[in-house]
Short mmCIF file of C-alpha atoms in Angstrom, two decimals:
data_model
loop_
_atom_site.label_atom_id
_atom_site.label_comp_id
_atom_site.label_asym_id
_atom_site.label_seq_id
_atom_site.Cartn_x
_atom_site.Cartn_y
_atom_site.Cartn_z
CA MET A 1 0.42 0.49 -0.47
CA SER A 2 1.46 3.50 -1.28
CA GLN A 3 1.83 6.50 1.13
CA GLN A 4 1.43 9.92 0.82
CA THR A 5 3.01 13.16 2.34
CA VAL A 6 1.08 15.28 4.33
CA LEU A 7 2.45 17.43 1.25
CA TYR A 8 0.60 15.55 -1.19
CA PRO A 9 -1.92 18.43 -2.42
CA GLN A 10 0.49 20.60 -2.88
CA HIS A 11 3.05 18.55 -5.67
CA VAL A 12 0.26 17.80 -7.06
CA ALA A 13 -1.07 21.28 -7.70
CA ALA A 14 1.80 21.52 -8.73
CA ASN A 15 2.11 18.20 -11.77
CA ALA A 16 4.59 16.54 -9.81
CA LYS A 17 4.51 13.29 -11.86
CA MET A 18 5.04 11.23 -9.21
CA VAL A 19 7.00 8.05 -8.74
CA ASP A 20 6.77 5.46 -5.41
CA PHE A 21 9.86 5.45 -3.38
CA HIS A 22 10.08 2.18 -1.77
CA GLY A 23 6.35 2.74 -0.42
CA TRP A 24 6.41 6.49 -0.37
CA GLU A 25 4.55 8.68 -3.37
CA MET A 26 6.79 10.69 -4.71
CA PRO A 27 7.59 13.75 -6.93
CA ILE A 28 10.20 13.00 -9.30
CA ASN A 29 9.86 15.94 -10.55
CA TYR A 30 8.15 18.84 -11.83
CA GLY A 31 8.02 19.26 -15.26
CA SER A 32 11.83 19.14 -15.58
CA GLN A 33 14.77 17.24 -13.28
CA LEU A 34 17.76 19.76 -15.02
CA ASP A 35 16.04 22.79 -14.39
CA GLU A 36 15.48 22.03 -10.35
CA HIS A 37 19.29 20.43 -9.90
CA HIS A 38 20.76 24.62 -11.78
CA ALA A 39 17.75 26.02 -9.04
CA VAL A 40 19.51 24.28 -6.19
CA ARG A 41 22.64 25.11 -7.79
CA GLN A 42 22.36 29.05 -9.10
CA LYS A 43 19.66 30.39 -6.18
CA SER A 44 16.94 28.12 -3.50
CA GLY A 45 14.79 24.54 -4.38
CA MET A 46 12.86 22.97 -1.72
CA PHE A 47 12.41 18.82 -1.35
CA ASP A 48 9.48 17.01 0.84
CA VAL A 49 11.47 14.71 2.50
CA SER A 50 8.53 14.26 4.97
CA HIS A 51 8.80 10.79 5.21
CA MET A 52 12.38 11.03 6.72
CA THR A 53 11.61 8.78 10.02
CA ILE A 54 12.91 10.93 12.96
CA VAL A 55 13.93 9.19 16.16
CA ASP A 56 13.57 10.53 19.62
CA ILE A 57 16.06 8.68 21.89
CA GLN A 58 15.73 9.61 25.22
CA GLY A 59 17.15 8.56 29.06
CA ALA A 60 18.96 7.88 31.42
CA GLN A 61 21.55 6.04 29.64
CA ALA A 62 20.95 7.20 25.85
CA LYS A 63 24.59 8.52 25.28
CA THR A 64 25.95 5.48 26.67
CA PHE A 65 23.71 4.20 24.07
CA LEU A 66 24.04 5.67 20.86
CA ARG A 67 27.39 5.38 22.30
CA TYR A 68 27.60 1.53 21.90
CA LEU A 69 24.57 1.24 18.26
CA LEU A 70 26.24 3.94 16.45
CA ALA A 71 30.31 3.53 14.57
CA ASN A 72 30.57 7.80 15.35
CA ASP A 73 30.74 8.19 19.14
CA VAL A 74 28.32 10.99 19.92
CA ALA A 75 30.12 11.84 22.84
CA LYS A 76 31.93 14.08 20.92
CA LEU A 77 28.59 16.51 20.87
CA SER A 78 28.61 18.70 24.21
CA GLN A 79 26.53 21.52 21.77
CA ALA A 80 23.34 21.28 22.43
CA GLY A 81 22.05 21.62 18.19
CA LYS A 82 24.76 20.02 16.04
CA ALA A 83 24.25 17.36 14.61
CA LEU A 84 26.94 13.87 13.78
CA TYR A 85 26.43 11.47 9.79
CA GLY A 86 27.60 7.70 10.06
CA GLY A 87 26.49 4.60 9.95
CA MET A 88 24.58 2.11 12.27
CA LEU A 89 26.32 -1.04 11.43
CA ASN A 90 25.61 -5.13 11.94
CA HIS A 91 27.77 -6.71 14.18
CA GLU A 92 29.15 -8.30 10.98
CA GLY A 93 30.88 -4.15 10.26
CA GLY A 94 27.64 -3.84 7.44
CA VAL A 95 25.84 -0.65 7.20
CA ILE A 96 22.19 -0.70 8.61
CA ASP A 97 21.63 2.62 7.90
CA ASP A 98 23.27 5.88 7.62
CA LEU A 99 21.72 8.70 9.75
CA ILE A 100 22.17 12.64 11.99
CA THR A 101 22.35 12.23 14.57
CA TYR A 102 21.17 15.79 16.84
CA TYR A 103 22.68 16.21 20.15
CA PHE A 104 20.56 18.37 22.88
CA SER A 105 21.78 16.82 26.24
CA GLU A 106 23.57 13.61 26.90
CA THR A 107 20.02 12.02 27.37
CA GLU A 108 17.91 13.68 25.29
CA TYR A 109 19.03 13.08 21.12
CA ARG A 110 16.93 12.91 17.41
CA LEU A 111 18.33 10.35 14.88
CA VAL A 112 16.80 11.08 11.40
CA VAL A 113 17.27 7.83 9.13
CA ASN A 114 16.09 6.97 5.63
CA SER A 115 11.87 6.01 4.81
CA ALA A 116 13.36 2.51 2.66
CA THR A 117 15.28 1.32 5.51
CA ARG A 118 11.76 2.07 8.28
CA GLU A 119 10.82 -0.57 9.96
CA LYS A 120 14.59 -3.18 10.03
CA ASP A 121 16.07 -0.23 11.70
CA ILE A 122 13.01 0.88 14.53
CA ALA A 123 13.20 -2.98 14.91
CA TRP A 124 17.27 -2.60 15.31
CA ILE A 125 17.13 0.62 17.45
CA GLN A 126 14.31 -1.46 19.99
CA LYS A 127 16.94 -5.14 20.27
CA ILE A 128 19.31 -2.51 21.19
CA ALA A 129 17.60 -0.58 23.58
CA ALA A 130 16.33 -3.63 25.86
CA ASP A 131 19.98 -2.98 28.07
CA PHE A 132 19.79 0.17 27.47
CA GLN A 133 17.41 3.04 29.85
CA VAL A 134 16.57 4.45 27.27
CA SER A 135 13.13 5.64 25.63
CA ILE A 136 12.34 5.02 21.49
CA THR A 137 10.05 7.39 20.58
CA GLU A 138 8.97 7.99 16.78
CA ARG A 139 7.98 10.65 15.73
CA PRO A 140 5.59 10.24 12.48
CA GLU A 141 3.25 13.59 13.29
CA LEU A 142 6.57 15.21 11.90
CA ALA A 143 7.01 16.14 8.32
CA MET A 144 10.60 17.57 6.68
CA ILE A 145 11.78 20.46 4.22
CA ALA A 146 15.11 20.05 2.36
CA VAL A 147 14.96 24.56 1.37
CA GLN A 148 18.57 23.72 0.09
CA GLY A 149 21.08 26.78 -3.21
CA PRO A 150 23.42 29.51 -2.20
CA GLU A 151 19.92 31.62 -1.44
CA ALA A 152 18.64 29.35 0.69
CA LYS A 153 19.00 30.91 3.69
CA ALA A 154 17.41 34.72 2.79
CA GLN A 155 14.21 33.19 0.83
CA CYS A 156 13.54 30.98 4.62
CA ALA A 157 14.50 34.33 6.60
CA LYS A 158 11.47 36.04 4.50
CA VAL A 159 9.18 33.29 5.79
CA PHE A 160 11.02 32.49 8.98
CA SER A 161 8.96 34.54 12.18
CA ALA A 162 11.18 37.88 14.83
CA GLU A 163 11.97 34.72 17.10
CA GLN A 164 12.91 32.41 14.63
CA ASN A 165 15.94 34.39 12.21
CA ALA A 166 17.28 35.32 15.80
CA ALA A 167 17.53 31.61 16.38
CA VAL A 168 19.46 31.05 13.40
CA GLU A 169 21.77 33.70 13.47
CA GLY A 170 25.72 32.95 12.66
CA MET A 171 24.05 29.32 13.16
CA LYS A 172 27.19 27.07 11.77
CA PRO A 173 26.92 23.46 9.57
CA PHE A 174 25.55 20.64 11.21
CA PHE A 175 23.67 22.31 14.06
CA GLY A 176 19.92 22.06 14.36
CA VAL A 177 18.15 24.47 16.69
CA GLN A 178 13.57 24.28 17.90
CA ALA A 179 12.95 27.83 17.01
CA GLY A 180 9.30 27.57 17.72
CA GLU A 181 6.95 25.79 15.46
CA LEU A 182 9.82 24.70 13.37
CA PHE A 183 12.91 22.52 14.24
CA ILE A 184 16.13 24.00 11.42
CA ALA A 185 19.00 22.37 11.01
CA THR A 186 22.24 23.28 8.82
CA THR A 187 21.55 20.27 7.16
CA GLY A 188 20.75 18.88 3.74
CA TYR A 189 21.88 16.78 0.68
CA THR A 190 23.13 18.29 -2.29
CA GLY A 191 26.61 20.19 -1.12
CA GLU A 192 24.70 23.25 -0.65
CA GLN A 193 24.34 25.79 1.84
CA GLY A 194 20.84 25.97 3.58
CA TYR A 195 18.76 24.11 5.68
CA GLU A 196 16.48 21.38 7.31
CA ILE A 197 13.01 22.06 7.99
CA VAL A 198 10.79 19.68 10.44
CA VAL A 199 7.63 20.83 11.33
CA ASP A 200 4.01 19.03 12.36
CA GLN A 201 2.28 17.79 10.01
CA SER A 202 -1.07 20.40 10.48
CA GLN A 203 1.54 23.32 9.64
CA VAL A 204 3.89 22.34 7.06
CA GLY A 205 0.84 23.06 3.95
CA ALA A 206 1.69 26.73 5.22
CA LEU A 207 5.01 26.17 5.85
CA TRP A 208 5.14 24.70 1.77
CA ASP A 209 2.97 27.90 0.52
CA SER A 210 5.31 30.88 1.28
CA LEU A 211 8.25 29.24 0.55
CA VAL A 212 6.71 29.06 -2.99
CA GLU A 213 5.79 32.68 -2.94
CA VAL A 214 8.55 34.42 -2.32
CA GLY A 215 10.50 31.47 -5.30
CA VAL A 216 11.62 28.31 -3.76
CA VAL A 217 12.04 26.35 -6.42
CA PRO A 218 9.90 22.92 -6.04
CA CYS A 219 12.16 19.68 -7.02
CA GLY A 220 11.95 16.23 -6.79
CA LEU A 221 13.90 13.40 -6.31
CA GLY A 222 15.66 13.58 -9.78
CA ALA A 223 16.88 16.34 -8.74
CA ARG A 224 17.81 15.58 -5.65
CA ASP A 225 19.55 12.09 -6.88
CA THR A 226 21.50 14.73 -9.02
CA LEU A 227 22.23 17.12 -6.37
CA ARG A 228 23.92 14.19 -4.09
CA LEU A 229 25.77 12.19 -6.62
CA GLU A 230 27.20 15.46 -7.30
CA ALA A 231 28.63 16.35 -4.21
CA GLY A 232 29.75 13.11 -3.34
CA MET A 233 27.16 12.08 -0.73
CA ASN A 234 25.87 8.16 -0.36
CA LEU A 235 22.59 6.76 -1.78
CA TYR A 236 21.61 4.45 1.11
CA GLY A 237 20.72 1.40 -1.46
CA GLN A 238 23.10 1.37 -3.89
CA ASP A 239 26.55 2.54 -2.17
CA MET A 240 25.77 0.56 0.61
CA ASP A 241 23.72 -1.49 1.79
CA GLU A 242 24.69 -4.62 4.79
CA SER A 243 27.18 -6.43 2.83
CA VAL A 244 28.75 -3.96 2.83
CA SER A 245 31.29 -2.10 5.20
CA PRO A 246 31.67 1.39 5.71
CA LEU A 247 34.99 1.51 5.21
CA ALA A 248 35.05 1.01 1.47
CA ALA A 249 31.82 2.95 0.66
CA ASN A 250 33.74 6.67 1.53
CA MET A 251 31.68 6.42 5.36
CA GLY A 252 35.36 5.32 6.42
CA TRP A 253 35.41 9.17 8.36
CA THR A 254 32.08 8.53 10.40
CA VAL A 255 34.25 5.06 12.24
CA ALA A 256 35.42 6.30 15.56
CA TRP A 257 38.21 4.44 15.63
CA GLU A 258 39.45 6.39 18.99
CA PRO A 259 38.60 6.50 22.28
CA SER A 260 40.43 2.81 21.37
CA GLU A 261 37.71 1.29 24.55
CA ARG A 262 34.59 2.73 22.99
CA ASP A 263 32.43 -1.56 21.26
CA PHE A 264 30.77 -0.12 19.57
CA ILE A 265 28.24 -2.92 16.96
CA GLY A 266 30.85 -3.48 14.25
CA ARG A 267 33.25 -2.51 15.58
CA LYS A 268 35.28 -6.12 15.88
CA ALA A 269 34.72 -6.24 11.22
CA LEU A 270 35.74 -3.77 10.49
CA GLU A 271 38.47 -3.43 12.75
CA ALA A 272 39.65 -6.50 11.11
CA GLN A 273 38.71 -5.26 7.18
CA ARG A 274 40.82 -2.49 7.90
CA SER A 275 44.03 -3.84 7.71
CA GLN A 276 43.22 -5.35 4.87
CA GLY A 277 41.49 -1.89 3.01
CA LYS A 278 41.01 -3.91 -0.50
CA GLU A 279 37.93 -2.54 -1.77
CA VAL A 280 38.28 1.59 -2.05
CA PHE A 281 35.66 3.96 -3.27
CA VAL A 282 36.42 6.54 -5.97
CA GLY A 283 34.36 9.01 -7.90
CA LEU A 284 34.71 8.85 -12.22
CA SER A 285 34.15 11.50 -14.86
CA LEU A 286 33.63 10.38 -18.61
CA GLU A 287 34.73 13.94 -20.01
CA GLU A 288 33.36 12.55 -23.43
CA LYS A 289 28.98 11.85 -25.02
CA GLY A 290 27.61 8.72 -22.96
CA VAL A 291 26.42 8.52 -18.96
CA MET A 292 27.48 5.97 -16.84
CA ARG A 293 24.94 4.39 -14.98
CA THR A 294 23.80 1.94 -11.74
CA GLY A 295 25.70 -1.82 -11.49
CA GLN A 296 27.99 -0.77 -14.38
CA VAL A 297 31.44 -3.08 -15.13
CA VAL A 298 34.25 -0.73 -14.19
CA TRP A 299 37.49 -2.08 -14.74
CA VAL A 300 40.64 -1.08 -12.88
CA THR A 301 44.10 -2.18 -12.89
CA ASN A 302 46.62 -3.54 -10.22
CA ARG A 303 50.09 -3.13 -8.54
CA ASP A 304 50.09 -6.58 -10.66
CA GLY A 305 48.97 -4.48 -13.78
CA GLU A 306 46.88 -6.90 -13.79
CA GLN A 307 43.36 -5.95 -14.61
CA VAL A 308 40.22 -6.19 -12.51
CA SER A 309 36.69 -5.95 -12.13
CA GLY A 310 35.07 -3.07 -9.51
CA VAL A 311 31.18 -2.16 -10.08
CA ILE A 312 29.62 1.80 -10.17
CA THR A 313 27.26 2.49 -7.47
CA SER A 314 25.34 4.84 -8.20
CA GLY A 315 26.18 6.85 -12.35
CA THR A 316 24.50 10.25 -13.42
CA PHE A 317 25.10 12.77 -15.92
CA SER A 318 25.67 16.38 -14.09
CA PRO A 319 23.94 18.41 -14.82
CA THR A 320 26.83 21.21 -13.18
CA LEU A 321 29.04 19.40 -14.90
CA GLY A 322 27.70 18.57 -17.74
CA TYR A 323 28.64 14.88 -18.13
CA SER A 324 27.91 11.80 -16.26
CA ILE A 325 30.13 10.88 -12.38
CA ALA A 326 30.30 7.75 -10.58
CA LEU A 327 30.40 6.68 -7.32
CA ALA A 328 32.11 3.12 -7.38
CA ARG A 329 33.26 0.64 -5.69
CA VAL A 330 36.19 -1.27 -7.13
CA PRO A 331 40.08 -3.27 -5.80
CA ALA A 332 42.64 -1.90 -4.26
CA PHE A 333 43.53 0.46 -8.19
CA GLU A 334 47.09 2.01 -9.61
CA GLY A 335 46.84 4.45 -12.05
CA GLU A 336 44.29 7.68 -12.90
CA TYR A 337 41.78 5.63 -15.50
CA ALA A 338 39.11 2.96 -15.52
CA LYS A 339 37.57 1.28 -18.10
CA VAL A 340 32.97 1.49 -17.67
CA GLU A 341 31.22 -1.27 -19.61
CA MET A 342 28.63 0.60 -21.56
CA ARG A 343 25.82 -0.15 -24.23
CA LYS A 344 29.08 -2.64 -26.29
CA LYS A 345 31.01 -0.56 -25.56
CA GLN A 346 34.15 0.27 -23.24
CA LEU A 347 34.40 3.73 -22.89
CA THR A 348 38.02 5.52 -21.05
CA VAL A 349 36.70 6.97 -17.06
CA LYS A 350 39.57 9.37 -15.33
CA ILE A 351 38.82 8.14 -11.75
CA GLY A 352 38.78 10.59 -8.79
CA LYS A 353 38.45 11.79 -5.02
CA PRO A 354 33.93 10.75 -4.66
CA VAL A 355 32.68 14.04 -4.99
CA PHE A 356 32.19 16.61 -7.54
CA VAL A 357 30.35 19.82 -6.73
CA ARG A 358 30.68 21.42 -3.85
CA ASN A 359 28.83 25.33 -2.57
CA GLY A 360 28.00 25.30 -7.08
CA ALA A 361 31.60 24.64 -8.40
CA LYS A 362 33.52 22.28 -9.02
CA VAL A 363 35.56 20.33 -6.57
CA MET B 1 -3.74 12.85 -22.11
CA SER B 2 0.29 13.84 -24.56
CA ASN B 3 -0.12 15.28 -27.69
CA ILE B 4 -0.49 12.87 -30.97
CA PRO B 5 -0.56 14.72 -33.99
CA ALA B 6 -2.91 12.62 -36.23
CA GLU B 7 -1.26 13.52 -39.85
CA LEU B 8 2.03 11.33 -38.36
CA LEU B 9 2.22 7.47 -38.43
CA TYR B 10 3.45 5.51 -35.30
CA THR B 11 4.74 2.96 -33.38
CA ALA B 12 3.99 1.28 -30.81
CA SER B 13 8.03 1.38 -28.83
CA HIS B 14 7.11 5.48 -29.74
CA GLU B 15 8.16 6.49 -32.09
CA TRP B 16 6.89 8.82 -35.13
CA ILE B 17 6.74 8.89 -38.28
CA ARG B 18 6.07 12.08 -40.51
CA ASP B 19 5.93 11.67 -44.51
CA GLU B 20 8.19 14.09 -46.29
CA GLY B 21 6.66 13.44 -49.38
CA ASP B 22 9.66 12.93 -51.98
CA GLY B 23 10.45 9.37 -50.88
CA SER B 24 11.79 10.46 -47.66
CA TYR B 25 10.39 10.04 -43.97
CA SER B 26 11.71 12.02 -40.66
CA ILE B 27 11.55 10.20 -37.77
CA GLY B 28 11.71 11.29 -33.74
CA ILE B 29 10.16 10.05 -30.73
CA THR B 30 6.50 10.97 -29.15
CA GLU B 31 6.10 13.60 -26.86
CA HIS B 32 5.04 11.02 -23.88
CA ALA B 33 8.04 8.70 -24.95
CA GLN B 34 9.80 11.72 -24.02
CA GLU B 35 8.31 12.12 -20.57
CA LEU B 36 8.71 8.18 -19.91
CA LEU B 37 12.56 9.17 -19.52
CA GLY B 38 12.70 12.58 -18.73
CA ASP B 39 15.29 15.38 -19.53
CA MET B 40 17.37 14.61 -22.63
CA VAL B 41 21.45 14.77 -22.26
CA PHE B 42 22.69 13.21 -25.72
CA ILE B 43 20.95 12.35 -28.38
CA GLU B 44 23.74 10.65 -30.83
CA LEU B 45 22.61 9.66 -34.82
CA PRO B 46 23.16 7.05 -37.19
CA ASP B 47 25.68 8.90 -40.26
CA VAL B 48 24.45 10.20 -43.19
CA GLY B 49 24.82 7.37 -46.16
CA ASP B 50 23.67 4.54 -43.75
CA ASP B 51 21.84 2.13 -44.57
CA VAL B 52 19.72 0.12 -42.72
CA ASP B 53 16.77 -2.25 -41.57
CA ALA B 54 13.33 -1.93 -40.42
CA GLY B 55 13.22 -2.53 -36.36
CA ASP B 56 17.07 -1.59 -37.07
CA ASP B 57 18.72 -0.25 -33.75
CA CYS B 58 20.27 3.17 -35.21
CA ALA B 59 20.17 5.73 -32.94
CA VAL B 60 20.44 6.67 -27.80
CA ALA B 61 18.44 9.01 -26.69
CA GLU B 62 20.40 9.42 -23.42
CA SER B 63 17.95 11.18 -20.46
CA VAL B 64 19.57 11.77 -17.32
CA LYS B 65 16.42 8.17 -16.61
CA ALA B 66 17.97 5.68 -18.63
CA ALA B 67 19.31 5.71 -22.16
CA SER B 68 16.88 4.17 -24.87
CA ASP B 69 17.20 2.50 -28.45
CA ILE B 70 15.23 3.96 -31.01
CA TYR B 71 14.46 1.67 -33.85
CA SER B 72 14.01 2.71 -37.21
CA PRO B 73 10.75 2.48 -38.92
CA LEU B 74 11.81 1.67 -41.80
CA THR B 75 14.46 0.38 -44.41
CA GLY B 76 16.52 2.03 -46.71
CA GLU B 77 19.49 4.82 -46.24
CA ILE B 78 19.87 7.52 -44.33
CA VAL B 79 19.55 11.10 -46.11
CA ALA B 80 20.40 13.85 -43.00
CA ILE B 81 19.98 13.94 -39.62
CA ASN B 82 19.03 16.80 -36.39
CA GLU B 83 21.99 17.84 -36.03
CA ASP B 84 21.19 21.06 -33.43
CA LEU B 85 20.47 17.63 -30.87
CA GLU B 86 24.25 17.73 -30.83
CA ASP B 87 24.30 21.16 -28.62
CA SER B 88 20.46 21.51 -28.27
CA PRO B 89 19.36 17.38 -27.28
CA GLU B 90 16.67 19.58 -25.09
CA LEU B 91 14.64 19.59 -28.13
CA VAL B 92 13.22 15.92 -28.11
CA ASN B 93 11.49 17.09 -24.40
CA SER B 94 10.55 20.48 -26.31
CA ASP B 95 9.15 19.63 -29.55
CA SER B 96 9.93 15.95 -30.24
CA TYR B 97 7.71 16.67 -33.30
CA THR B 98 8.93 19.13 -35.20
CA ASP B 99 12.42 20.66 -33.61
CA GLY B 100 13.43 17.24 -31.93
CA TRP B 101 13.14 15.25 -35.63
CA LEU B 102 15.94 13.36 -34.83
CA PHE B 103 17.11 11.89 -39.12
CA ARG B 104 15.53 10.78 -41.99
CA VAL B 105 15.09 8.17 -44.03
CA LYS B 106 14.78 7.54 -47.80
CA ALA B 107 12.18 4.46 -47.77
CA SER B 108 13.69 0.81 -50.38
CA ASP B 109 10.02 -0.50 -49.28
CA SER B 110 6.69 1.81 -49.39
CA ASP B 111 4.89 -1.71 -48.07
CA GLU B 112 6.00 -1.09 -44.71
CA LEU B 113 5.00 1.49 -43.86
CA LYS B 114 1.38 -0.29 -44.12
CA ALA B 115 3.10 -1.70 -40.27
CA LEU B 116 3.09 1.12 -38.82
CA LEU B 117 0.01 2.89 -36.21
CA SER B 118 -2.22 5.86 -37.26
CA ALA B 119 -3.15 8.42 -34.91
CA GLU B 120 -5.43 6.42 -33.17
CA ASP B 121 -4.44 3.26 -32.36
CA TYR B 122 -1.32 4.27 -30.74
CA ALA B 123 -3.05 6.51 -28.50
CA ALA B 124 -4.85 2.80 -27.69
CA SER B 125 -1.29 1.71 -27.51
CA ILE B 126 -0.34 3.60 -24.86
CA GLU B 127 -3.77 3.71 -23.05
CA GLU B 128 -2.94 -0.65 -23.02
CA GLU B 129 1.18 0.42 -20.22
#
């Protein structure tokens, strides 16, 4: 059965093309995915991300619990509102989900997890929480809008109250603050500045409409995917899943090895993998015609001069750069070029870091 | 419901065919097809002078979302290609029946036209999808 977010009427009224996204009926675009992409890189655009799952973790052992549950270490968080990205792993070191943790106090945290993984995430969190003094509260009554782009903050300022504008004044990246009816965070999934705004379902329609009125462009999942790929951000289920180590999926930086005495789920498995270091996550660029697609085979040359294969985990056309880019997981390699098998031919592509565009410009 | 001009012929694989009156036929993809594919980013076309058989894949429409083969509905020689698509693939989205045409075939077997769909038949075929 397909679910709809509260903003469904807004999407339909704006002529959105709706598609099924893991059981949610979501807008893929409102006419042109490319125009929406450029709106976010050059001005401001917004996404309905109300399908994402918000889980509040509270209780005397909230901190202890999350230090065991997550591969990143919430002990790094000491300023109210500070956010932390990282993976929730299984005992084998595979990624159950990637998520953002907001710190309010040592007894109050908020997790924002993917919608596609909601059921297994909640089941896992509850299972692990059984041994801790914590309460786990899903917040399905909350909706969320991501407003992104170089003009996003200025546009939001026009619809925020004086109190809300005061609350976000000078807020650094990766922070969140409750200001009146809105939880406003300087996070996102596009590589641009902006906010992710959490609000009660009953008020999200009015917020969306007022953002449309000031000129923020509604954007669909299509643009969201090309934007996050240019920014080198992972998509759960494509770039990593339970069979993939965070160390082979661009998430090594989110694994907090220190302090070494902290035990977290998956630690032992990751330590074993770390010493092997067999796969790496790279960015690929194809500066001629053609588009690399998810699932295509990549060939690289190893230190013995042999051709060894990896896989494109996410591939697309980059609207900002005008050529195709991809994220890929490959065996340890030497050299700067790889070959990709695309439709009847093999094309040479350049290997680089898995990030392509930040704040409107080529990295 | 997308636009399906009555004066054109169609295939079930979403190509349209326009009789140019000189034995040649222009080929493009329908408005419905470009809606399914989304924003075009590259169009690969055959070379002028190529011989094609009806049903051959002879062009590729690559959108942000996917690559899609385009089949020649007719046997014959490619006599023209739309070179504007090299720099402006979006014409296939914005003007799929006019400026977004792909290639022109000098048909060698006019009987093949009988197998093509009328606008009405094409409308019915996409209705069933």
